[in-house]
Short mmCIF file of N, CA and C in Angstrom, two decimals:
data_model
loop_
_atom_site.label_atom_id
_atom_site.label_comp_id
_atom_site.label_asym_id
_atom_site.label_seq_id
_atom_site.Cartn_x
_atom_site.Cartn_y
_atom_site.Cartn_z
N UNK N 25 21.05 223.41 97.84
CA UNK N 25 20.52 222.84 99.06
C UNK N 25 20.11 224.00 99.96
N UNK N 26 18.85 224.33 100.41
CA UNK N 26 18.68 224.80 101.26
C UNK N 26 17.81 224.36 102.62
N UNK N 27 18.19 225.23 103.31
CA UNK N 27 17.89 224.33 105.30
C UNK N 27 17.25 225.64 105.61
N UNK N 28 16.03 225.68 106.19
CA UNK N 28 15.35 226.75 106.67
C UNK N 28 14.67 226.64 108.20
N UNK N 29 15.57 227.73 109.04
CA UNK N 29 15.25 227.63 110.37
C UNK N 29 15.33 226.01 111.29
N UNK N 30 16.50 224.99 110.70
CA UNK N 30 16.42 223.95 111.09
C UNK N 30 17.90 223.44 111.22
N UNK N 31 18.74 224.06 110.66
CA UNK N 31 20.24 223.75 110.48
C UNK N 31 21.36 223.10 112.14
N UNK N 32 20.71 223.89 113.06
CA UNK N 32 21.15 223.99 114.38
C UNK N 32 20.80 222.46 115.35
N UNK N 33 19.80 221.84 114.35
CA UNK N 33 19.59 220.66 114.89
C UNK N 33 20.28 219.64 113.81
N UNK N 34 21.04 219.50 112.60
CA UNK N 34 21.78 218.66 112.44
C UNK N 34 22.92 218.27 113.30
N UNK N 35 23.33 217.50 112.46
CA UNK N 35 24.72 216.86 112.87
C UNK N 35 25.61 217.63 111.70
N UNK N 36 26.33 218.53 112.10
CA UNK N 36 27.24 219.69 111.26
C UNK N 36 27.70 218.76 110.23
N UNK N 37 28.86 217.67 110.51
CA UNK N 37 29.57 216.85 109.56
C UNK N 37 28.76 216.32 108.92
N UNK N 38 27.57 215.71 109.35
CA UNK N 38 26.77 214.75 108.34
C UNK N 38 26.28 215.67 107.40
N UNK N 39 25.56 216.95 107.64
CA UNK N 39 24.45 217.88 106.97
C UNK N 39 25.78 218.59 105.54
N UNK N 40 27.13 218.40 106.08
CA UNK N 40 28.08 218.90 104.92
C UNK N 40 28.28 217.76 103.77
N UNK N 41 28.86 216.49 104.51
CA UNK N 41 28.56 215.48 103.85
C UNK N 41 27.60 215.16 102.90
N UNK N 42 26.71 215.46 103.30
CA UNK N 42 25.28 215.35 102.08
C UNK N 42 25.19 215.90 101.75
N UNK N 43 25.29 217.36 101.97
CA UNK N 43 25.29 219.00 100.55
C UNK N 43 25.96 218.66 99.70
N UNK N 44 27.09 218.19 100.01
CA UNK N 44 28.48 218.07 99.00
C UNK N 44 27.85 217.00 98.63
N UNK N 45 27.66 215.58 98.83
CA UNK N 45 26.95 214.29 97.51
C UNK N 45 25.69 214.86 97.16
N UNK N 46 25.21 216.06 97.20
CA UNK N 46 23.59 216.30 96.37
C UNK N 46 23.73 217.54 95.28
N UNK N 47 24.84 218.46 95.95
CA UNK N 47 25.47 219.22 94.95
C UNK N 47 26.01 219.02 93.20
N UNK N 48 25.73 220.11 92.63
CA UNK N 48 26.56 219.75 91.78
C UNK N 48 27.64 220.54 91.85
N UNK N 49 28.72 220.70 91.01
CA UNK N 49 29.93 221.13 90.81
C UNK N 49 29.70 222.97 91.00
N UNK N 50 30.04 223.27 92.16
CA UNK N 50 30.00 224.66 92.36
C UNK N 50 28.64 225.44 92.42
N UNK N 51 27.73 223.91 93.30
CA UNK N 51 26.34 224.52 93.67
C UNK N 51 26.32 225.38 95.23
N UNK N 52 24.91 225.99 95.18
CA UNK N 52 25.03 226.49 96.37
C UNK N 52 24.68 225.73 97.95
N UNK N 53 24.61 226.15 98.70
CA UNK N 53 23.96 225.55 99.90
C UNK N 53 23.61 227.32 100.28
N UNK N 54 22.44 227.29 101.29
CA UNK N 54 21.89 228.27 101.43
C UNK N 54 21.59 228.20 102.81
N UNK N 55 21.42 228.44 103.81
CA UNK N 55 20.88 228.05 105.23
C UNK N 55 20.11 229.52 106.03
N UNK N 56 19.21 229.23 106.47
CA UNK N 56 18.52 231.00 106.93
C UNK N 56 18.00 230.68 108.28
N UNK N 57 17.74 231.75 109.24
CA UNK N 57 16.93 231.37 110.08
C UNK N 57 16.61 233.01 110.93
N UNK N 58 15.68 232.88 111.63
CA UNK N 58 15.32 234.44 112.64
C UNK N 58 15.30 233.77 113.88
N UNK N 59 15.36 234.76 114.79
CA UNK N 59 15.22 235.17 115.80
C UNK N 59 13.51 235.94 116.47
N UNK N 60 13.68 236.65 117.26
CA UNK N 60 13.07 236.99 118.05
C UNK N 60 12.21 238.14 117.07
N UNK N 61 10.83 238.47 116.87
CA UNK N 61 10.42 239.43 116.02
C UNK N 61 10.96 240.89 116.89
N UNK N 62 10.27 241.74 115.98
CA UNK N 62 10.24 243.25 116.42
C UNK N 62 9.23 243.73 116.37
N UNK N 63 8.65 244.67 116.68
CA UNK N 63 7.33 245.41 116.54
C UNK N 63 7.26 246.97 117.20
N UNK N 64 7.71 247.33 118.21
CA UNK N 64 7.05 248.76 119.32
C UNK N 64 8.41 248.49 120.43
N UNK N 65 8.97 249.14 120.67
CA UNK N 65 9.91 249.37 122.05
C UNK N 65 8.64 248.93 122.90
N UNK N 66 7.99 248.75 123.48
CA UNK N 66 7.72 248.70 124.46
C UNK N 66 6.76 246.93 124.36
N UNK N 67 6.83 246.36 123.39
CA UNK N 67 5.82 245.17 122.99
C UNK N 67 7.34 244.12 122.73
N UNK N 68 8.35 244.95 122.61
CA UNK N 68 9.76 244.01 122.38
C UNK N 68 10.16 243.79 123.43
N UNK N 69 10.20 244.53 124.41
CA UNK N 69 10.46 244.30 125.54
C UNK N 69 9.58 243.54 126.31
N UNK N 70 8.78 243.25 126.57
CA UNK N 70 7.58 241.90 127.25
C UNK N 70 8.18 240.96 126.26
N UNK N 71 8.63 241.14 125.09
CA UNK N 71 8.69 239.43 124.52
C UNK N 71 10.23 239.66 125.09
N UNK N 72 11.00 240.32 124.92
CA UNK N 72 12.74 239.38 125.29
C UNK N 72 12.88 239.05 127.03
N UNK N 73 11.76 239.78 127.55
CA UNK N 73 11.82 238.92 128.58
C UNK N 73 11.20 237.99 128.68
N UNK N 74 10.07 237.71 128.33
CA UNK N 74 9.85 236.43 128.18
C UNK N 74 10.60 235.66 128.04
N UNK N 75 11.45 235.41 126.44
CA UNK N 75 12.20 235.11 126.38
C UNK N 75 13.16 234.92 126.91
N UNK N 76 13.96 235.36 127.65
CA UNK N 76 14.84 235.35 128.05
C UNK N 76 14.90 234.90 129.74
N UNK N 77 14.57 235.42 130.46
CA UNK N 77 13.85 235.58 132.30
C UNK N 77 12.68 234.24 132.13
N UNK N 78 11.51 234.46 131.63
CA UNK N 78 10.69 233.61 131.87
C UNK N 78 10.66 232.01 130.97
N UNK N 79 10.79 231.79 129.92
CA UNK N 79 11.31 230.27 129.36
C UNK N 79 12.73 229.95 129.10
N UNK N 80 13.63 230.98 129.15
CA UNK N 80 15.25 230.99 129.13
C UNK N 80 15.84 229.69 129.23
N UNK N 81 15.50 229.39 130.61
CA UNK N 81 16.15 228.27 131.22
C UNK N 81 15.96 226.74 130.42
N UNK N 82 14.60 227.17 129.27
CA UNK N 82 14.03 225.79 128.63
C UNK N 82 14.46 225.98 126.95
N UNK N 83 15.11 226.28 126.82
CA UNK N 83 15.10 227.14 125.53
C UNK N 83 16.56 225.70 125.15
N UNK N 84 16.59 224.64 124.34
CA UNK N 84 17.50 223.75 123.69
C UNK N 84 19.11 224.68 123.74
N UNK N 85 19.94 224.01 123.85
CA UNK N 85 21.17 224.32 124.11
C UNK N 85 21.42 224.56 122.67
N UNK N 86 21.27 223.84 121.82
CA UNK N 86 21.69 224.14 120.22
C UNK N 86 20.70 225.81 120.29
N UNK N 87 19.94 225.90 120.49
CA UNK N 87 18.80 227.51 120.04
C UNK N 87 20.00 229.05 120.06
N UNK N 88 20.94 228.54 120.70
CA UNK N 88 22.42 229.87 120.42
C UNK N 88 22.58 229.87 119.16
N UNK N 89 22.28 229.17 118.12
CA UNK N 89 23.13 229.64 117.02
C UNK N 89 22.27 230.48 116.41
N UNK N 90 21.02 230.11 116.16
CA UNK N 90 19.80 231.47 115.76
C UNK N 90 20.21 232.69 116.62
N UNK N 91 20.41 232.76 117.64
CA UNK N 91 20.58 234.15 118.28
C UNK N 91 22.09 234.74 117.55
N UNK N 92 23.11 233.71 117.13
CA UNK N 92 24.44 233.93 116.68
C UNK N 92 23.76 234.07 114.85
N UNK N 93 22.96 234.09 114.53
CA UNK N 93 23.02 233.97 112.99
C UNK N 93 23.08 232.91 111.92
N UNK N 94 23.50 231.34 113.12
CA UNK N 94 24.26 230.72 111.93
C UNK N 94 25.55 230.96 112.17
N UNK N 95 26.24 231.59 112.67
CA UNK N 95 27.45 231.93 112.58
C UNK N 95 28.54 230.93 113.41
N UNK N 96 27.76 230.80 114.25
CA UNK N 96 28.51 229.76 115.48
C UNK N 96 28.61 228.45 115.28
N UNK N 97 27.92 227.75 113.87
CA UNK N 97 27.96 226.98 112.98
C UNK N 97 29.37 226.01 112.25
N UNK N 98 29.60 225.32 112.47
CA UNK N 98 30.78 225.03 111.28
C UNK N 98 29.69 225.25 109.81
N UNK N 99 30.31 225.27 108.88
CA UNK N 99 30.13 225.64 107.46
C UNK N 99 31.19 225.85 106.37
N UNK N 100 31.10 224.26 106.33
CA UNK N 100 32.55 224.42 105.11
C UNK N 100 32.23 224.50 103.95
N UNK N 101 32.00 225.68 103.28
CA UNK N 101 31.42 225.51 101.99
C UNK N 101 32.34 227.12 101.65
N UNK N 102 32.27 227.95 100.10
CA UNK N 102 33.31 228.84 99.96
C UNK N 102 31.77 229.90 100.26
N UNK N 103 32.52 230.40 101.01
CA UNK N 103 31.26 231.84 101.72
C UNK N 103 30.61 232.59 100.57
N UNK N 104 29.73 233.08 100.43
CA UNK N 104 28.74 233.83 99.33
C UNK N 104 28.21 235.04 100.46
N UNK N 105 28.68 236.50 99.59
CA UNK N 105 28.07 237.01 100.47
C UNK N 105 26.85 237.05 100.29
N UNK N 106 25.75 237.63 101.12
CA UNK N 106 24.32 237.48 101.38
C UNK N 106 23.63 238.75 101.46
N UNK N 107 22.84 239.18 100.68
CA UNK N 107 22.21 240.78 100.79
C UNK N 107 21.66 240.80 102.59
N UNK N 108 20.94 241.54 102.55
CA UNK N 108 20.31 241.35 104.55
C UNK N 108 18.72 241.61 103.81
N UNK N 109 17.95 240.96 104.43
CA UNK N 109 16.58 240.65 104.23
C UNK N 109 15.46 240.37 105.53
N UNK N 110 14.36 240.42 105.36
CA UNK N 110 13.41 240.62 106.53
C UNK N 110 12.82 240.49 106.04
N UNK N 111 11.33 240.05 106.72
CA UNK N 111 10.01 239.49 106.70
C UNK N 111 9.25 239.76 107.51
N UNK N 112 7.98 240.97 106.99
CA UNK N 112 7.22 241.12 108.02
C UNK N 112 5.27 240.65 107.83
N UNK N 113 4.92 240.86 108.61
CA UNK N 113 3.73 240.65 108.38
C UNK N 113 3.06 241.67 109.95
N UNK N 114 1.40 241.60 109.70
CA UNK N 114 0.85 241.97 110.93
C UNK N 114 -0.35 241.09 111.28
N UNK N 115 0.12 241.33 112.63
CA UNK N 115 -0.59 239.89 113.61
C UNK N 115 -1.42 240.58 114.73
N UNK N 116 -2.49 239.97 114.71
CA UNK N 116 -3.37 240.05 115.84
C UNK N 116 -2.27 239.64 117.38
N UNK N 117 -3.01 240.11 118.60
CA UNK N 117 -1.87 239.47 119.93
C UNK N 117 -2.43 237.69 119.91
N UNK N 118 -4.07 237.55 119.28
CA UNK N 118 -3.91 235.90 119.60
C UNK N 118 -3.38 235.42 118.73
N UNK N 119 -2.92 236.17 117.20
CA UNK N 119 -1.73 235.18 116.59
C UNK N 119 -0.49 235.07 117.45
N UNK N 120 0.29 236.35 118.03
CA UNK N 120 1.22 236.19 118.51
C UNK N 120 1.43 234.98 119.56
N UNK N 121 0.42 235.28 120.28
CA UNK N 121 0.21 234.37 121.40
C UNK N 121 0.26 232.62 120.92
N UNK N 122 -0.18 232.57 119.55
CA UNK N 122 -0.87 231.08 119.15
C UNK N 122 0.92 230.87 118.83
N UNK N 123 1.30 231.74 117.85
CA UNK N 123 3.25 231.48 117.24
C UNK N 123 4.23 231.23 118.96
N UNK N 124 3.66 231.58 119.88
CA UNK N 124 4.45 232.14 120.78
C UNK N 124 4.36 230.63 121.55
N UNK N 125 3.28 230.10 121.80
CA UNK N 125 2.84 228.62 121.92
C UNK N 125 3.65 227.63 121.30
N UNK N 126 4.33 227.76 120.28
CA UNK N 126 5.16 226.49 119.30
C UNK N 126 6.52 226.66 120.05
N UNK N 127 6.55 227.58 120.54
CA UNK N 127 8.37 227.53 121.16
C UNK N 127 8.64 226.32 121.73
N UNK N 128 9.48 225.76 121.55
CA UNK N 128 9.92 224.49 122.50
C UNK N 128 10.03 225.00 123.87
N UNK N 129 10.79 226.57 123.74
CA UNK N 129 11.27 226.53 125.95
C UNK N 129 9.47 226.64 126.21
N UNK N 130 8.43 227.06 125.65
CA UNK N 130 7.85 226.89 126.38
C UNK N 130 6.68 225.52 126.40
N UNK N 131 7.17 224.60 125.39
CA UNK N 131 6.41 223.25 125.95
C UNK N 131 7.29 222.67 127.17
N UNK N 132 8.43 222.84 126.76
CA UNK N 132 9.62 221.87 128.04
C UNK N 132 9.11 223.01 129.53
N UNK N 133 8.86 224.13 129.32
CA UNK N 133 8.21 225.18 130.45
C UNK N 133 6.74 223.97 131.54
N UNK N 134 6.05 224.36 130.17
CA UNK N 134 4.83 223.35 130.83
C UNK N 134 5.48 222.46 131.27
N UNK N 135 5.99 221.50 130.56
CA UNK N 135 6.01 219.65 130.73
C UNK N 135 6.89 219.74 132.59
N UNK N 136 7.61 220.94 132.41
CA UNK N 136 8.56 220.71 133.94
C UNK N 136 7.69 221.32 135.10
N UNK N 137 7.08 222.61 134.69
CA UNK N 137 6.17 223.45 135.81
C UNK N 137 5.02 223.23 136.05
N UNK N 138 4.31 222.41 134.78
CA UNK N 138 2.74 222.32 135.14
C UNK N 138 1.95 223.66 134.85
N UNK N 139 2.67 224.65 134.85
CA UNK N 139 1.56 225.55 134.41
C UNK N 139 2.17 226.10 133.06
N UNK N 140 1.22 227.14 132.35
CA UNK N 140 1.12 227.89 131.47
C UNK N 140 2.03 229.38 131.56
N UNK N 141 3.14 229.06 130.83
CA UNK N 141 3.90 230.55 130.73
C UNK N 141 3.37 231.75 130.18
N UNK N 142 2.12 231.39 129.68
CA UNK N 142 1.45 232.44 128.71
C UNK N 142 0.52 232.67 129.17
N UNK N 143 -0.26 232.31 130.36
CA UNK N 143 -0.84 232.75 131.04
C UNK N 143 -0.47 234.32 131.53
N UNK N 144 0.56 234.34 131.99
CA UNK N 144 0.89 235.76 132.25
C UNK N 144 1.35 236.54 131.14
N UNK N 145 2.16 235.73 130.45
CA UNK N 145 2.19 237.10 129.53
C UNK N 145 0.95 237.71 128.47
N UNK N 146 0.23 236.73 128.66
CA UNK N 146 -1.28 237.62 127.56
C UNK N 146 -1.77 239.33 128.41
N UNK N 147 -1.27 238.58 130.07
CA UNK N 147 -1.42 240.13 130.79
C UNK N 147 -1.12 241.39 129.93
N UNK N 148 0.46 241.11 130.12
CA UNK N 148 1.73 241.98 130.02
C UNK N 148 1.65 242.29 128.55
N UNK N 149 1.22 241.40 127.61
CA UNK N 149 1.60 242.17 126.42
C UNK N 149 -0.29 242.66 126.17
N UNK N 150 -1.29 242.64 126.79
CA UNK N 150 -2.49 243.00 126.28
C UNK N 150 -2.00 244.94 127.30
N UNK N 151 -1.40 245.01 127.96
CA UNK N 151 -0.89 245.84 128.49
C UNK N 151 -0.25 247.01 127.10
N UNK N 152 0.41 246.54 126.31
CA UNK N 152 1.31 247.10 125.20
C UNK N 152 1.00 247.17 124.05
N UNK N 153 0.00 245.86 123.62
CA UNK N 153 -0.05 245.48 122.53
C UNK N 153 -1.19 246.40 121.23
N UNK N 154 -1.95 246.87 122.08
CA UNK N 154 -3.36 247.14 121.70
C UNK N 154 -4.56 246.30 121.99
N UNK N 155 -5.30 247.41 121.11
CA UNK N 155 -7.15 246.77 121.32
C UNK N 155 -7.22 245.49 120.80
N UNK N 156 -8.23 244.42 121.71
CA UNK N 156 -8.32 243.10 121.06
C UNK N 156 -8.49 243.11 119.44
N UNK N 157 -7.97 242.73 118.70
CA UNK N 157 -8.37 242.02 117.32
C UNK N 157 -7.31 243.19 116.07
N UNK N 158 -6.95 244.25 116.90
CA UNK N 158 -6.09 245.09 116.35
C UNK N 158 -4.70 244.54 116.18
N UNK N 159 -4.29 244.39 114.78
CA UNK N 159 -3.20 244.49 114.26
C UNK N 159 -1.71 245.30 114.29
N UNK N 160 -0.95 244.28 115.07
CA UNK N 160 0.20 245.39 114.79
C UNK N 160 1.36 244.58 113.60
N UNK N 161 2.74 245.38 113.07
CA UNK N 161 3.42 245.51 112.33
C UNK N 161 4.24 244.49 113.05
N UNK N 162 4.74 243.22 112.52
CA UNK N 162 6.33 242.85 112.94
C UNK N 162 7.40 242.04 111.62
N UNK N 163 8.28 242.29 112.69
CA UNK N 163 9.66 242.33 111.48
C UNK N 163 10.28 241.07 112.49
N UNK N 164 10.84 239.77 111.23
CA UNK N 164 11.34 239.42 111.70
C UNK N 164 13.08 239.10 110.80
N UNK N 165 14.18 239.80 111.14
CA UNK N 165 15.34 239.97 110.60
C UNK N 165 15.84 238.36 109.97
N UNK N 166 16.22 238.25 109.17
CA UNK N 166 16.61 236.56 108.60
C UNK N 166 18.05 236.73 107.94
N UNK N 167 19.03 235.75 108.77
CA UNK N 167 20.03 235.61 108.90
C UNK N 167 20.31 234.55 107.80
N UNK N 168 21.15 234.26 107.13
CA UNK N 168 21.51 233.77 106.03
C UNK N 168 23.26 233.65 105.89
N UNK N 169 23.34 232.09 105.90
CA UNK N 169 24.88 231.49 105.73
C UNK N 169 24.64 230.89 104.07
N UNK N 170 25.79 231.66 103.03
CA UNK N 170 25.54 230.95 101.95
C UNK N 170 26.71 230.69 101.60
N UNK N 171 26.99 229.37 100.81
CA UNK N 171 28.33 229.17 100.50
C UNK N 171 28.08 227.85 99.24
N UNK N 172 29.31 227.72 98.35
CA UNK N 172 29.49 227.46 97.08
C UNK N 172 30.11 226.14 97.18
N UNK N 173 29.85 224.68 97.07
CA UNK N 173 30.79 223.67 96.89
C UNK N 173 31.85 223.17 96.28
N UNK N 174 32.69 222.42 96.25
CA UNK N 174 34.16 222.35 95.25
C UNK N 174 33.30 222.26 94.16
#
């Protein structure tokens, strides 16, 4: 069974409940998810504030456990350890900007303020980011809970 970047919105007991009836005898369950990318000290910093200062306040109360790993999770299954793994790719700033758009804190941002949170930051990160249409490098770290059923 695996759950990708979505685990934090079950219902813990139910989502074990059903691993264990879909399992077989000493299958795995697998669960992953990231956080915040990386790219430049100075292009990380415009996004964790963003993050953090500017949609913070809209950001789902369950969204702690991605910042925790998964970890803050119940997960009754027998632990597997997990190599450490990452995923990068390179993105134009209007991809970033377009990925940066799907966040929930910042639709619940709009739906409460009426305006556009990304309005300002296209400033702040065209400030850091580079020349329009130029590509930069990001990494995004992927956290991984794996564990083994009776």
């Amino acid at each position: 069974v695996t759950v990708a970047q979505a685990l934090y919105w079950f219902d813990p007991a139910a989502f074990a409940q059903e691993a264990r009836r879909l399992l077989r005898p000493r299958g795995v369950v697998a669960a992953w998810c990231y956080d915040l990318f990386t790219c430049a000290q100075e292009v990380d910093a415009v996004i964790r504030t963003f993050h953090d200062d500017v949609v913070g306040e809209f950001w789902p109360q369950e969204s702690h456990h991605l910042d925790a790993g998964y970890q803050t999770l119940p997960f009754p299954f027998e632990p597997v350890a997990a190599p450490e793994f990452s995923m990068q790719d390179s993105w134009t700033l209007e991809r970033v900007l377009g990925y940066l758009d799907t966040w929930s804190a910042v639709q619940r941002f709009r739906a409460a303020r009426g305006t556009d949170p990304l309005e300002s930051l296209r400033t702040d990160l065209q400030r850091v980011f580079g020349a329009a249409g130029e590509s930069r490098r990001l990494s995004w770290k992927l956290s991984l809970r794996i564990g083994r059923g009776a």
